[in-house]
Amino acid sequence: MRHNAFRAAALVVGLSILLIILGWVCGGITGVKLGLVVVTAVNGLIYLFGDTMTLRAMHARPVSEIEQPELYRIVRELATDARQPMPRLYLSPTRAPNAFTTGWSRRRAALCCTTGLLSLLDERELRGVIAHELTHLRRGDTVVGTVAAMLALSITSLTALSLLLPLADSEDEDGQGLLEGLLFLAVGPVAAAVVRAAVGRVREFEADEAAARLTGDPTGLANALHRIEVTARTHPLPAHRGLLTSGHLMIAHPFAGQRAGRLFAVHPPTPERIHRLQALARRWNHD
């Protein structure tokens, strides 16, 4: 957990220094001052809204135990087994099957499931997904993931400059859309590089194995990943800016078949994750 906190801090400091240097190169002392303003604003947004940004983008709302008694029971049982605080539970009204966790600490954490996920999985499969997300909380993966999401969102927000730059007629929506697309081609890879630098594929393999050990059922998570993968092809999340930069927080890549989504794809291939879980199950059965 300390390692992830250090990575998050290093990411923020590194990009802050880069912005200040860029300001110096472009505008001297004035550029440095502007860079400091931008750095302060971005860091403030990360601290104030980082842990809720993805929840807002997913239109998630908190749910009570009265509304979702089975979900509460599963999360409470697994959190107790893992000896960690129970996170706040949220529900996102989308058919795309997925789940994610966010928060600066285990005591301030939130776990969100989509309605598509709850309607798709049985209890055994859902336990595997919940255990996977609780593992990310216990390891502190959500801290560096949240920082990466906010930094990437700040970078891709530069496409809003298309509203300030005239292109032909000011009411030409096609021209404005073209300019915004061109700006995204420039800043999108930079934002994706930030996410890739912060979030490695190995963490998903480790969270899968830890979740399997928590539930004692690698096959349940493997089956859940397969069903999520298949259903996400017909019900992907929309690849807009607020979600693109948060896709790495999800248990599975949520932008199947979308070109912009592939740029931010950091999850390992689902078949490989399933293969590892099945191999783990065979090893346990043999032992």
PDB file of C-alpha atoms in Angstrom:
ATOM      1  CA  MET A   1       0.000   0.000   0.000  1.00  0.00           C
ATOM      2  CA  ARG A   2       2.882   2.374   0.808  1.00  0.00           C
ATOM      3  CA  HIS A   3       4.402   1.539  -2.570  1.00  0.00           C
ATOM      4  CA  ASN A   4       1.224   2.621  -4.373  1.00  0.00           C
ATOM      5  CA  ALA A   5       1.019   5.824  -2.341  1.00  0.00           C
ATOM      6  CA  PHE A   6       4.622   6.589  -3.310  1.00  0.00           C
ATOM      7  CA  ARG A   7       3.842   5.931  -6.987  1.00  0.00           C
ATOM      8  CA  ALA A   8       0.856   8.274  -6.821  1.00  0.00           C
ATOM      9  CA  ALA A   9       2.923  11.020  -5.190  1.00  0.00           C
ATOM     10  CA  ALA A  10       5.750  10.525  -7.702  1.00  0.00           C
ATOM     11  CA  LEU A  11       3.270  10.776 -10.571  1.00  0.00           C
ATOM     12  CA  VAL A  12       1.830  14.059  -9.288  1.00  0.00           C
ATOM     13  CA  VAL A  13       5.230  15.586  -8.509  1.00  0.00           C
ATOM     14  CA  GLY A  14       6.723  14.465 -11.811  1.00  0.00           C
ATOM     15  CA  LEU A  15       3.947  15.932 -13.932  1.00  0.00           C
ATOM     16  CA  SER A  16       3.906  19.107 -11.838  1.00  0.00           C
ATOM     17  CA  ILE A  17       7.625  19.638 -12.457  1.00  0.00           C
ATOM     18  CA  LEU A  18       7.120  18.900 -16.155  1.00  0.00           C
ATOM     19  CA  LEU A  19       4.377  21.532 -16.401  1.00  0.00           C
ATOM     20  CA  ILE A  20       6.519  24.139 -14.670  1.00  0.00           C
ATOM     21  CA  ILE A  21       9.479  23.401 -16.942  1.00  0.00           C
ATOM     22  CA  LEU A  22       7.195  23.586 -19.960  1.00  0.00           C
ATOM     23  CA  GLY A  23       5.916  26.949 -18.721  1.00  0.00           C
ATOM     24  CA  TRP A  24       9.498  28.204 -18.391  1.00  0.00           C
ATOM     25  CA  VAL A  25      10.408  27.061 -21.910  1.00  0.00           C
ATOM     26  CA  CYS A  26       7.302  28.621 -23.446  1.00  0.00           C
ATOM     27  CA  GLY A  27       7.002  31.826 -21.455  1.00  0.00           C
ATOM     28  CA  GLY A  28       9.859  32.359 -19.045  1.00  0.00           C
ATOM     29  CA  ILE A  29       8.872  33.678 -15.605  1.00  0.00           C
ATOM     30  CA  THR A  30       5.309  34.344 -16.758  1.00  0.00           C
ATOM     31  CA  GLY A  31       5.083  30.785 -18.014  1.00  0.00           C
ATOM     32  CA  VAL A  32       6.362  29.459 -14.697  1.00  0.00           C
ATOM     33  CA  LYS A  33       3.708  31.435 -12.835  1.00  0.00           C
ATOM     34  CA  LEU A  34       1.011  30.110 -15.144  1.00  0.00           C
ATOM     35  CA  GLY A  35       2.379  26.591 -14.692  1.00  0.00           C
ATOM     36  CA  LEU A  36       2.204  26.973 -10.908  1.00  0.00           C
ATOM     37  CA  VAL A  37      -1.425  28.095 -11.182  1.00  0.00           C
ATOM     38  CA  VAL A  38      -2.284  25.088 -13.347  1.00  0.00           C
ATOM     39  CA  VAL A  39      -0.425  22.689 -11.043  1.00  0.00           C
ATOM     40  CA  THR A  40      -2.182  24.083  -7.967  1.00  0.00           C
ATOM     41  CA  ALA A  41      -5.591  23.852  -9.642  1.00  0.00           C
ATOM     42  CA  VAL A  42      -5.063  20.278 -10.855  1.00  0.00           C
ATOM     43  CA  ASN A  43      -3.731  19.069  -7.508  1.00  0.00           C
ATOM     44  CA  GLY A  44      -6.651  20.730  -5.741  1.00  0.00           C
ATOM     45  CA  LEU A  45      -9.126  19.011  -8.039  1.00  0.00           C
ATOM     46  CA  ILE A  46      -7.409  15.663  -7.458  1.00  0.00           C
ATOM     47  CA  TYR A  47      -7.667  16.037  -3.685  1.00  0.00           C
ATOM     48  CA  LEU A  48     -11.217  17.372  -3.609  1.00  0.00           C
ATOM     49  CA  PHE A  49     -12.904  15.369  -6.355  1.00  0.00           C
ATOM     50  CA  GLY A  50     -10.578  12.511  -7.271  1.00  0.00           C
ATOM     51  CA  ASP A  51     -12.383   9.900  -5.218  1.00  0.00           C
ATOM     52  CA  THR A  52     -15.818  10.870  -6.580  1.00  0.00           C
ATOM     53  CA  MET A  53     -15.020  11.718 -10.195  1.00  0.00           C
ATOM     54  CA  THR A  54     -15.624   8.215 -11.568  1.00  0.00           C
ATOM     55  CA  LEU A  55     -18.783   7.823  -9.493  1.00  0.00           C
ATOM     56  CA  ARG A  56     -20.106  11.039 -11.041  1.00  0.00           C
ATOM     57  CA  ALA A  57     -19.121   9.956 -14.548  1.00  0.00           C
ATOM     58  CA  MET A  58     -20.995   6.677 -14.032  1.00  0.00           C
ATOM     59  CA  HIS A  59     -24.047   8.498 -12.576  1.00  0.00           C
ATOM     60  CA  ALA A  60     -23.694   6.264  -9.531  1.00  0.00           C
ATOM     61  CA  ARG A  61     -25.757   6.777  -6.404  1.00  0.00           C
ATOM     62  CA  PRO A  62     -25.346   5.364  -2.896  1.00  0.00           C
ATOM     63  CA  VAL A  63     -27.592   2.420  -2.093  1.00  0.00           C
ATOM     64  CA  SER A  64     -28.894   1.313   1.267  1.00  0.00           C
ATOM     65  CA  GLU A  65     -29.010  -2.177   2.706  1.00  0.00           C
ATOM     66  CA  ILE A  66     -32.786  -2.110   2.342  1.00  0.00           C
ATOM     67  CA  GLU A  67     -32.424  -1.655  -1.425  1.00  0.00           C
ATOM     68  CA  GLN A  68     -29.638  -4.192  -1.953  1.00  0.00           C
ATOM     69  CA  PRO A  69     -29.614  -6.643   0.987  1.00  0.00           C
ATOM     70  CA  GLU A  70     -27.847  -9.437  -0.926  1.00  0.00           C
ATOM     71  CA  LEU A  71     -25.102  -7.136  -2.164  1.00  0.00           C
ATOM     72  CA  TYR A  72     -24.572  -5.774   1.346  1.00  0.00           C
ATOM     73  CA  ARG A  73     -24.406  -9.296   2.761  1.00  0.00           C
ATOM     74  CA  ILE A  74     -21.790 -10.423   0.239  1.00  0.00           C
ATOM     75  CA  VAL A  75     -19.620  -7.337   0.685  1.00  0.00           C
ATOM     76  CA  ARG A  76     -19.879  -7.482   4.476  1.00  0.00           C
ATOM     77  CA  GLU A  77     -18.921 -11.170   4.592  1.00  0.00           C
ATOM     78  CA  LEU A  78     -15.925 -10.734   2.312  1.00  0.00           C
ATOM     79  CA  ALA A  79     -14.743  -7.528   4.016  1.00  0.00           C
ATOM     80  CA  THR A  80     -14.933  -9.316   7.368  1.00  0.00           C
ATOM     81  CA  ASP A  81     -12.954 -12.272   6.009  1.00  0.00           C
ATOM     82  CA  ALA A  82     -10.366  -9.854   4.597  1.00  0.00           C
ATOM     83  CA  ARG A  83     -10.240  -7.942   7.911  1.00  0.00           C
ATOM     84  CA  GLN A  84     -10.863  -4.576   6.317  1.00  0.00           C
ATOM     85  CA  PRO A  85     -13.565  -1.926   6.680  1.00  0.00           C
ATOM     86  CA  MET A  86     -16.680  -2.289   4.583  1.00  0.00           C
ATOM     87  CA  PRO A  87     -16.721   0.311   1.779  1.00  0.00           C
ATOM     88  CA  ARG A  88     -19.672   2.521   0.921  1.00  0.00           C
ATOM     89  CA  LEU A  89     -21.773   0.880  -1.777  1.00  0.00           C
ATOM     90  CA  TYR A  90     -22.917   2.611  -4.971  1.00  0.00           C
ATOM     91  CA  LEU A  91     -25.034   1.517  -7.905  1.00  0.00           C
ATOM     92  CA  SER A  92     -24.609   2.779 -11.467  1.00  0.00           C
ATOM     93  CA  PRO A  93     -27.695   2.579 -13.724  1.00  0.00           C
ATOM     94  CA  THR A  94     -25.999   1.184 -16.813  1.00  0.00           C
ATOM     95  CA  ARG A  95     -26.358  -2.088 -18.691  1.00  0.00           C
ATOM     96  CA  ALA A  96     -22.606  -2.391 -19.151  1.00  0.00           C
ATOM     97  CA  PRO A  97     -21.524  -5.080 -16.657  1.00  0.00           C
ATOM     98  CA  ASN A  98     -18.663  -3.813 -14.526  1.00  0.00           C
ATOM     99  CA  ALA A  99     -17.507  -2.854 -11.046  1.00  0.00           C
ATOM    100  CA  PHE A 100     -14.833  -0.586  -9.598  1.00  0.00           C
ATOM    101  CA  THR A 101     -13.530   0.857  -6.347  1.00  0.00           C
ATOM    102  CA  THR A 102     -12.282   4.348  -5.632  1.00  0.00           C
ATOM    103  CA  GLY A 103     -11.100   6.311  -2.598  1.00  0.00           C
ATOM    104  CA  TRP A 104      -8.039   7.611  -0.824  1.00  0.00           C
ATOM    105  CA  SER A 105      -8.107   5.019   1.945  1.00  0.00           C
ATOM    106  CA  ARG A 106      -9.937   1.867   2.963  1.00  0.00           C
ATOM    107  CA  ARG A 107     -12.032   3.859   5.429  1.00  0.00           C
ATOM    108  CA  ARG A 108     -13.076   6.401   2.767  1.00  0.00           C
ATOM    109  CA  ALA A 109     -13.516   3.881  -0.021  1.00  0.00           C
ATOM    110  CA  ALA A 110     -16.489   3.329  -2.289  1.00  0.00           C
ATOM    111  CA  LEU A 111     -17.381   0.218  -4.254  1.00  0.00           C
ATOM    112  CA  CYS A 112     -19.662   0.592  -7.257  1.00  0.00           C
ATOM    113  CA  CYS A 113     -21.476  -2.083  -9.260  1.00  0.00           C
ATOM    114  CA  THR A 114     -23.525  -1.494 -12.371  1.00  0.00           C
ATOM    115  CA  THR A 115     -27.090  -2.726 -12.655  1.00  0.00           C
ATOM    116  CA  GLY A 116     -25.914  -4.750 -15.648  1.00  0.00           C
ATOM    117  CA  LEU A 117     -23.408  -6.602 -13.471  1.00  0.00           C
ATOM    118  CA  LEU A 118     -25.930  -7.445 -10.747  1.00  0.00           C
ATOM    119  CA  SER A 119     -28.439  -8.770 -13.264  1.00  0.00           C
ATOM    120  CA  LEU A 120     -25.796 -10.799 -15.117  1.00  0.00           C
ATOM    121  CA  LEU A 121     -23.925 -12.677 -12.398  1.00  0.00           C
ATOM    122  CA  ASP A 122     -25.025 -15.281  -9.890  1.00  0.00           C
ATOM    123  CA  GLU A 123     -23.881 -15.063  -6.251  1.00  0.00           C
ATOM    124  CA  ARG A 124     -20.796 -17.229  -6.733  1.00  0.00           C
ATOM    125  CA  GLU A 125     -19.578 -15.066  -9.606  1.00  0.00           C
ATOM    126  CA  LEU A 126     -20.463 -11.824  -7.857  1.00  0.00           C
ATOM    127  CA  ARG A 127     -18.443 -12.881  -4.806  1.00  0.00           C
ATOM    128  CA  GLY A 128     -15.398 -13.255  -7.033  1.00  0.00           C
ATOM    129  CA  VAL A 129     -15.855  -9.761  -8.475  1.00  0.00           C
ATOM    130  CA  ILE A 130     -16.392  -8.169  -5.054  1.00  0.00           C
ATOM    131  CA  ALA A 131     -13.346  -9.966  -3.642  1.00  0.00           C
ATOM    132  CA  HIS A 132     -11.267  -8.666  -6.551  1.00  0.00           C
ATOM    133  CA  GLU A 133     -12.333  -5.080  -5.861  1.00  0.00           C
ATOM    134  CA  LEU A 134     -11.741  -5.405  -2.111  1.00  0.00           C
ATOM    135  CA  THR A 135      -8.240  -6.633  -2.907  1.00  0.00           C
ATOM    136  CA  HIS A 136      -7.539  -3.439  -4.848  1.00  0.00           C
ATOM    137  CA  LEU A 137      -8.645  -1.472  -1.778  1.00  0.00           C
ATOM    138  CA  ARG A 138      -6.464  -3.478   0.583  1.00  0.00           C
ATOM    139  CA  ARG A 139      -3.411  -3.058  -1.666  1.00  0.00           C
ATOM    140  CA  GLY A 140      -3.946   0.682  -2.171  1.00  0.00           C
ATOM    141  CA  ASP A 141      -4.340   0.302  -5.950  1.00  0.00           C
ATOM    142  CA  THR A 142      -7.259   2.732  -5.877  1.00  0.00           C
ATOM    143  CA  VAL A 143      -5.018   5.592  -4.741  1.00  0.00           C
ATOM    144  CA  VAL A 144      -2.663   5.504  -7.719  1.00  0.00           C
ATOM    145  CA  GLY A 145      -5.546   4.595 -10.041  1.00  0.00           C
ATOM    146  CA  THR A 146      -7.584   7.587  -8.915  1.00  0.00           C
ATOM    147  CA  VAL A 147      -4.650   9.986  -9.293  1.00  0.00           C
ATOM    148  CA  ALA A 148      -3.949   8.631 -12.787  1.00  0.00           C
ATOM    149  CA  ALA A 149      -7.606   9.058 -13.756  1.00  0.00           C
ATOM    150  CA  MET A 150      -7.695  12.696 -12.638  1.00  0.00           C
ATOM    151  CA  LEU A 151      -4.404  13.579 -14.312  1.00  0.00           C
ATOM    152  CA  ALA A 152      -5.512  11.912 -17.545  1.00  0.00           C
ATOM    153  CA  LEU A 153      -8.845  13.728 -17.387  1.00  0.00           C
ATOM    154  CA  SER A 154      -7.043  17.049 -16.888  1.00  0.00           C
ATOM    155  CA  ILE A 155      -4.939  16.369 -19.976  1.00  0.00           C
ATOM    156  CA  THR A 156      -7.852  15.302 -22.190  1.00  0.00           C
ATOM    157  CA  SER A 157      -9.831  18.330 -21.013  1.00  0.00           C
ATOM    158  CA  LEU A 158      -7.517  20.389 -23.193  1.00  0.00           C
ATOM    159  CA  THR A 159      -9.781  19.357 -26.071  1.00  0.00           C
ATOM    160  CA  ALA A 160     -12.203  21.950 -24.676  1.00  0.00           C
ATOM    161  CA  LEU A 161      -9.919  24.523 -26.292  1.00  0.00           C
ATOM    162  CA  SER A 162     -11.838  23.758 -29.483  1.00  0.00           C
ATOM    163  CA  LEU A 163     -14.600  25.937 -28.047  1.00  0.00           C
ATOM    164  CA  LEU A 164     -12.232  28.897 -27.927  1.00  0.00           C
ATOM    165  CA  LEU A 165     -10.559  28.496 -31.291  1.00  0.00           C
ATOM    166  CA  PRO A 166     -12.592  29.647 -34.323  1.00  0.00           C
ATOM    167  CA  LEU A 167     -12.773  27.280 -37.264  1.00  0.00           C
ATOM    168  CA  ALA A 168     -14.593  28.688 -40.268  1.00  0.00           C
ATOM    169  CA  ASP A 169     -18.028  29.756 -39.003  1.00  0.00           C
ATOM    170  CA  SER A 170     -18.508  29.907 -35.235  1.00  0.00           C
ATOM    171  CA  GLU A 171     -21.717  27.932 -35.544  1.00  0.00           C
ATOM    172  CA  ASP A 172     -20.123  25.187 -37.640  1.00  0.00           C
ATOM    173  CA  GLU A 173     -20.564  22.203 -35.300  1.00  0.00           C
ATOM    174  CA  ASP A 174     -18.853  19.832 -37.730  1.00  0.00           C
ATOM    175  CA  GLY A 175     -15.794  22.063 -37.832  1.00  0.00           C
ATOM    176  CA  GLN A 176     -15.710  22.342 -34.064  1.00  0.00           C
ATOM    177  CA  GLY A 177     -16.057  18.580 -33.727  1.00  0.00           C
ATOM    178  CA  LEU A 178     -13.203  18.079 -36.197  1.00  0.00           C
ATOM    179  CA  LEU A 179     -10.968  20.417 -34.230  1.00  0.00           C
ATOM    180  CA  GLU A 180     -11.832  18.694 -30.967  1.00  0.00           C
ATOM    181  CA  GLY A 181     -11.016  15.343 -32.568  1.00  0.00           C
ATOM    182  CA  LEU A 182      -7.670  16.633 -33.792  1.00  0.00           C
ATOM    183  CA  LEU A 183      -6.843  17.958 -30.338  1.00  0.00           C
ATOM    184  CA  PHE A 184      -7.710  14.579 -28.846  1.00  0.00           C
ATOM    185  CA  LEU A 185      -5.316  12.908 -31.295  1.00  0.00           C
ATOM    186  CA  ALA A 186      -2.614  15.145 -29.826  1.00  0.00           C
ATOM    187  CA  VAL A 187      -3.391  14.895 -26.109  1.00  0.00           C
ATOM    188  CA  GLY A 188      -5.056  11.461 -25.957  1.00  0.00           C
ATOM    189  CA  PRO A 189      -1.812   9.469 -26.247  1.00  0.00           C
ATOM    190  CA  VAL A 190      -0.242  11.641 -23.530  1.00  0.00           C
ATOM    191  CA  ALA A 191      -3.156  10.946 -21.172  1.00  0.00           C
ATOM    192  CA  ALA A 192      -3.014   7.230 -22.021  1.00  0.00           C
ATOM    193  CA  ALA A 193       0.745   7.218 -21.316  1.00  0.00           C
ATOM    194  CA  VAL A 194       0.081   8.667 -17.858  1.00  0.00           C
ATOM    195  CA  VAL A 195      -2.421   5.898 -17.125  1.00  0.00           C
ATOM    196  CA  ARG A 196      -0.076   3.199 -18.429  1.00  0.00           C
ATOM    197  CA  ALA A 197       2.815   4.568 -16.368  1.00  0.00           C
ATOM    198  CA  ALA A 198       0.715   4.418 -13.202  1.00  0.00           C
ATOM    199  CA  VAL A 199      -1.249   1.219 -13.743  1.00  0.00           C
ATOM    200  CA  GLY A 200       0.431  -2.046 -14.679  1.00  0.00           C
ATOM    201  CA  ARG A 201      -1.243  -5.165 -15.998  1.00  0.00           C
ATOM    202  CA  VAL A 202       0.412  -7.245 -13.290  1.00  0.00           C
ATOM    203  CA  ARG A 203      -1.829  -5.739 -10.622  1.00  0.00           C
ATOM    204  CA  GLU A 204      -4.913  -7.355 -12.196  1.00  0.00           C
ATOM    205  CA  PHE A 205      -3.297 -10.794 -12.143  1.00  0.00           C
ATOM    206  CA  GLU A 206      -2.317 -10.286  -8.502  1.00  0.00           C
ATOM    207  CA  ALA A 207      -5.797  -9.045  -7.562  1.00  0.00           C
ATOM    208  CA  ASP A 208      -7.374 -12.037  -9.325  1.00  0.00           C
ATOM    209  CA  GLU A 209      -5.244 -14.485  -7.370  1.00  0.00           C
ATOM    210  CA  ALA A 210      -5.791 -12.677  -4.068  1.00  0.00           C
ATOM    211  CA  ALA A 211      -9.557 -12.633  -4.720  1.00  0.00           C
ATOM    212  CA  ALA A 212      -9.501 -16.360  -5.448  1.00  0.00           C
ATOM    213  CA  ARG A 213      -7.717 -16.967  -2.153  1.00  0.00           C
ATOM    214  CA  LEU A 214     -10.216 -14.811  -0.286  1.00  0.00           C
ATOM    215  CA  THR A 215     -13.240 -16.661  -1.679  1.00  0.00           C
ATOM    216  CA  GLY A 216     -11.532 -20.023  -2.066  1.00  0.00           C
ATOM    217  CA  ASP A 217     -13.139 -20.208  -5.523  1.00  0.00           C
ATOM    218  CA  PRO A 218     -10.994 -19.270  -8.566  1.00  0.00           C
ATOM    219  CA  THR A 219     -13.602 -20.704 -10.933  1.00  0.00           C
ATOM    220  CA  GLY A 220     -16.303 -18.297  -9.733  1.00  0.00           C
ATOM    221  CA  LEU A 221     -14.192 -15.264 -10.689  1.00  0.00           C
ATOM    222  CA  ALA A 222     -13.122 -16.906 -13.956  1.00  0.00           C
ATOM    223  CA  ASN A 223     -16.755 -17.470 -14.919  1.00  0.00           C
ATOM    224  CA  ALA A 224     -17.605 -13.872 -13.979  1.00  0.00           C
ATOM    225  CA  LEU A 225     -14.799 -12.480 -16.141  1.00  0.00           C
ATOM    226  CA  HIS A 226     -15.964 -14.569 -19.093  1.00  0.00           C
ATOM    227  CA  ARG A 227     -19.562 -13.386 -18.806  1.00  0.00           C
ATOM    228  CA  ILE A 228     -18.494  -9.762 -18.365  1.00  0.00           C
ATOM    229  CA  GLU A 229     -16.231  -9.989 -21.419  1.00  0.00           C
ATOM    230  CA  VAL A 230     -18.966 -11.440 -23.631  1.00  0.00           C
ATOM    231  CA  THR A 231     -21.689  -9.034 -22.503  1.00  0.00           C
ATOM    232  CA  ALA A 232     -19.429  -5.965 -22.696  1.00  0.00           C
ATOM    233  CA  ARG A 233     -19.135  -6.511 -26.448  1.00  0.00           C
ATOM    234  CA  THR A 234     -22.836  -5.767 -26.896  1.00  0.00           C
ATOM    235  CA  HIS A 235     -23.151  -3.293 -24.012  1.00  0.00           C
ATOM    236  CA  PRO A 236     -19.895  -1.298 -23.782  1.00  0.00           C
ATOM    237  CA  LEU A 237     -19.581   1.932 -21.861  1.00  0.00           C
ATOM    238  CA  PRO A 238     -19.708   5.083 -24.018  1.00  0.00           C
ATOM    239  CA  ALA A 239     -16.156   6.211 -24.763  1.00  0.00           C
ATOM    240  CA  HIS A 240     -16.475   9.817 -23.647  1.00  0.00           C
ATOM    241  CA  ARG A 241     -13.726  11.731 -21.888  1.00  0.00           C
ATOM    242  CA  GLY A 242     -14.886  11.279 -18.290  1.00  0.00           C
ATOM    243  CA  LEU A 243     -15.112   7.504 -18.658  1.00  0.00           C
ATOM    244  CA  LEU A 244     -12.133   6.900 -20.953  1.00  0.00           C
ATOM    245  CA  THR A 245      -9.735   8.163 -18.305  1.00  0.00           C
ATOM    246  CA  SER A 246     -11.354   5.971 -15.626  1.00  0.00           C
ATOM    247  CA  GLY A 247     -11.618   2.693 -17.529  1.00  0.00           C
ATOM    248  CA  HIS A 248      -8.539   1.275 -15.789  1.00  0.00           C
ATOM    249  CA  LEU A 249     -10.427   1.333 -12.469  1.00  0.00           C
ATOM    250  CA  MET A 250     -12.964  -1.208 -13.772  1.00  0.00           C
ATOM    251  CA  ILE A 251     -12.571  -4.940 -13.227  1.00  0.00           C
ATOM    252  CA  ALA A 252     -12.595  -5.467 -17.005  1.00  0.00           C
ATOM    253  CA  HIS A 253     -11.964  -3.229 -20.002  1.00  0.00           C
ATOM    254  CA  PRO A 254     -15.316  -1.486 -20.589  1.00  0.00           C
ATOM    255  CA  PHE A 255     -14.871  -0.096 -24.127  1.00  0.00           C
ATOM    256  CA  ALA A 256     -14.955  -3.204 -26.295  1.00  0.00           C
ATOM    257  CA  GLY A 257     -14.655  -2.485 -30.008  1.00  0.00           C
ATOM    258  CA  GLN A 258     -14.212   1.291 -29.655  1.00  0.00           C
ATOM    259  CA  ARG A 259     -11.120   2.875 -31.194  1.00  0.00           C
ATOM    260  CA  ALA A 260     -10.651   5.522 -28.510  1.00  0.00           C
ATOM    261  CA  GLY A 261     -11.145   2.874 -25.844  1.00  0.00           C
ATOM    262  CA  ARG A 262      -8.278   0.775 -27.188  1.00  0.00           C
ATOM    263  CA  LEU A 263      -5.916   3.683 -26.558  1.00  0.00           C
ATOM    264  CA  PHE A 264      -6.685   3.480 -22.815  1.00  0.00           C
ATOM    265  CA  ALA A 265      -6.802  -0.337 -22.602  1.00  0.00           C
ATOM    266  CA  VAL A 266      -4.512  -1.380 -19.743  1.00  0.00           C
ATOM    267  CA  HIS A 267      -6.187  -4.603 -18.600  1.00  0.00           C
ATOM    268  CA  PRO A 268      -4.483  -7.879 -19.483  1.00  0.00           C
ATOM    269  CA  PRO A 269      -6.398 -10.060 -21.974  1.00  0.00           C
ATOM    270  CA  THR A 270      -9.391 -11.634 -20.258  1.00  0.00           C
ATOM    271  CA  PRO A 271      -8.650 -15.139 -21.685  1.00  0.00           C
ATOM    272  CA  GLU A 272      -5.226 -15.011 -20.037  1.00  0.00           C
ATOM    273  CA  ARG A 273      -6.752 -14.004 -16.703  1.00  0.00           C
ATOM    274  CA  ILE A 274      -9.267 -16.842 -16.983  1.00  0.00           C
ATOM    275  CA  HIS A 275      -6.523 -19.309 -17.901  1.00  0.00           C
ATOM    276  CA  ARG A 276      -4.506 -18.362 -14.804  1.00  0.00           C
ATOM    277  CA  LEU A 277      -7.517 -18.722 -12.527  1.00  0.00           C
ATOM    278  CA  GLN A 278      -8.416 -22.100 -14.009  1.00  0.00           C
ATOM    279  CA  ALA A 279      -4.815 -23.258 -13.581  1.00  0.00           C
ATOM    280  CA  LEU A 280      -4.964 -22.124  -9.951  1.00  0.00           C
ATOM    281  CA  ALA A 281      -8.190 -24.092  -9.434  1.00  0.00           C
ATOM    282  CA  ARG A 282      -6.642 -27.231 -10.950  1.00  0.00           C
ATOM    283  CA  ARG A 283      -3.582 -26.861  -8.731  1.00  0.00           C
ATOM    284  CA  TRP A 284      -5.702 -26.494  -5.615  1.00  0.00           C
ATOM    285  CA  ASN A 285      -7.858 -29.476  -6.566  1.00  0.00           C
ATOM    286  CA  HIS A 286      -4.737 -31.570  -7.176  1.00  0.00           C
ATOM    287  CA  ASP A 287      -3.279 -30.598  -3.810  1.00  0.00           C
TER     288      ASP A 287
END
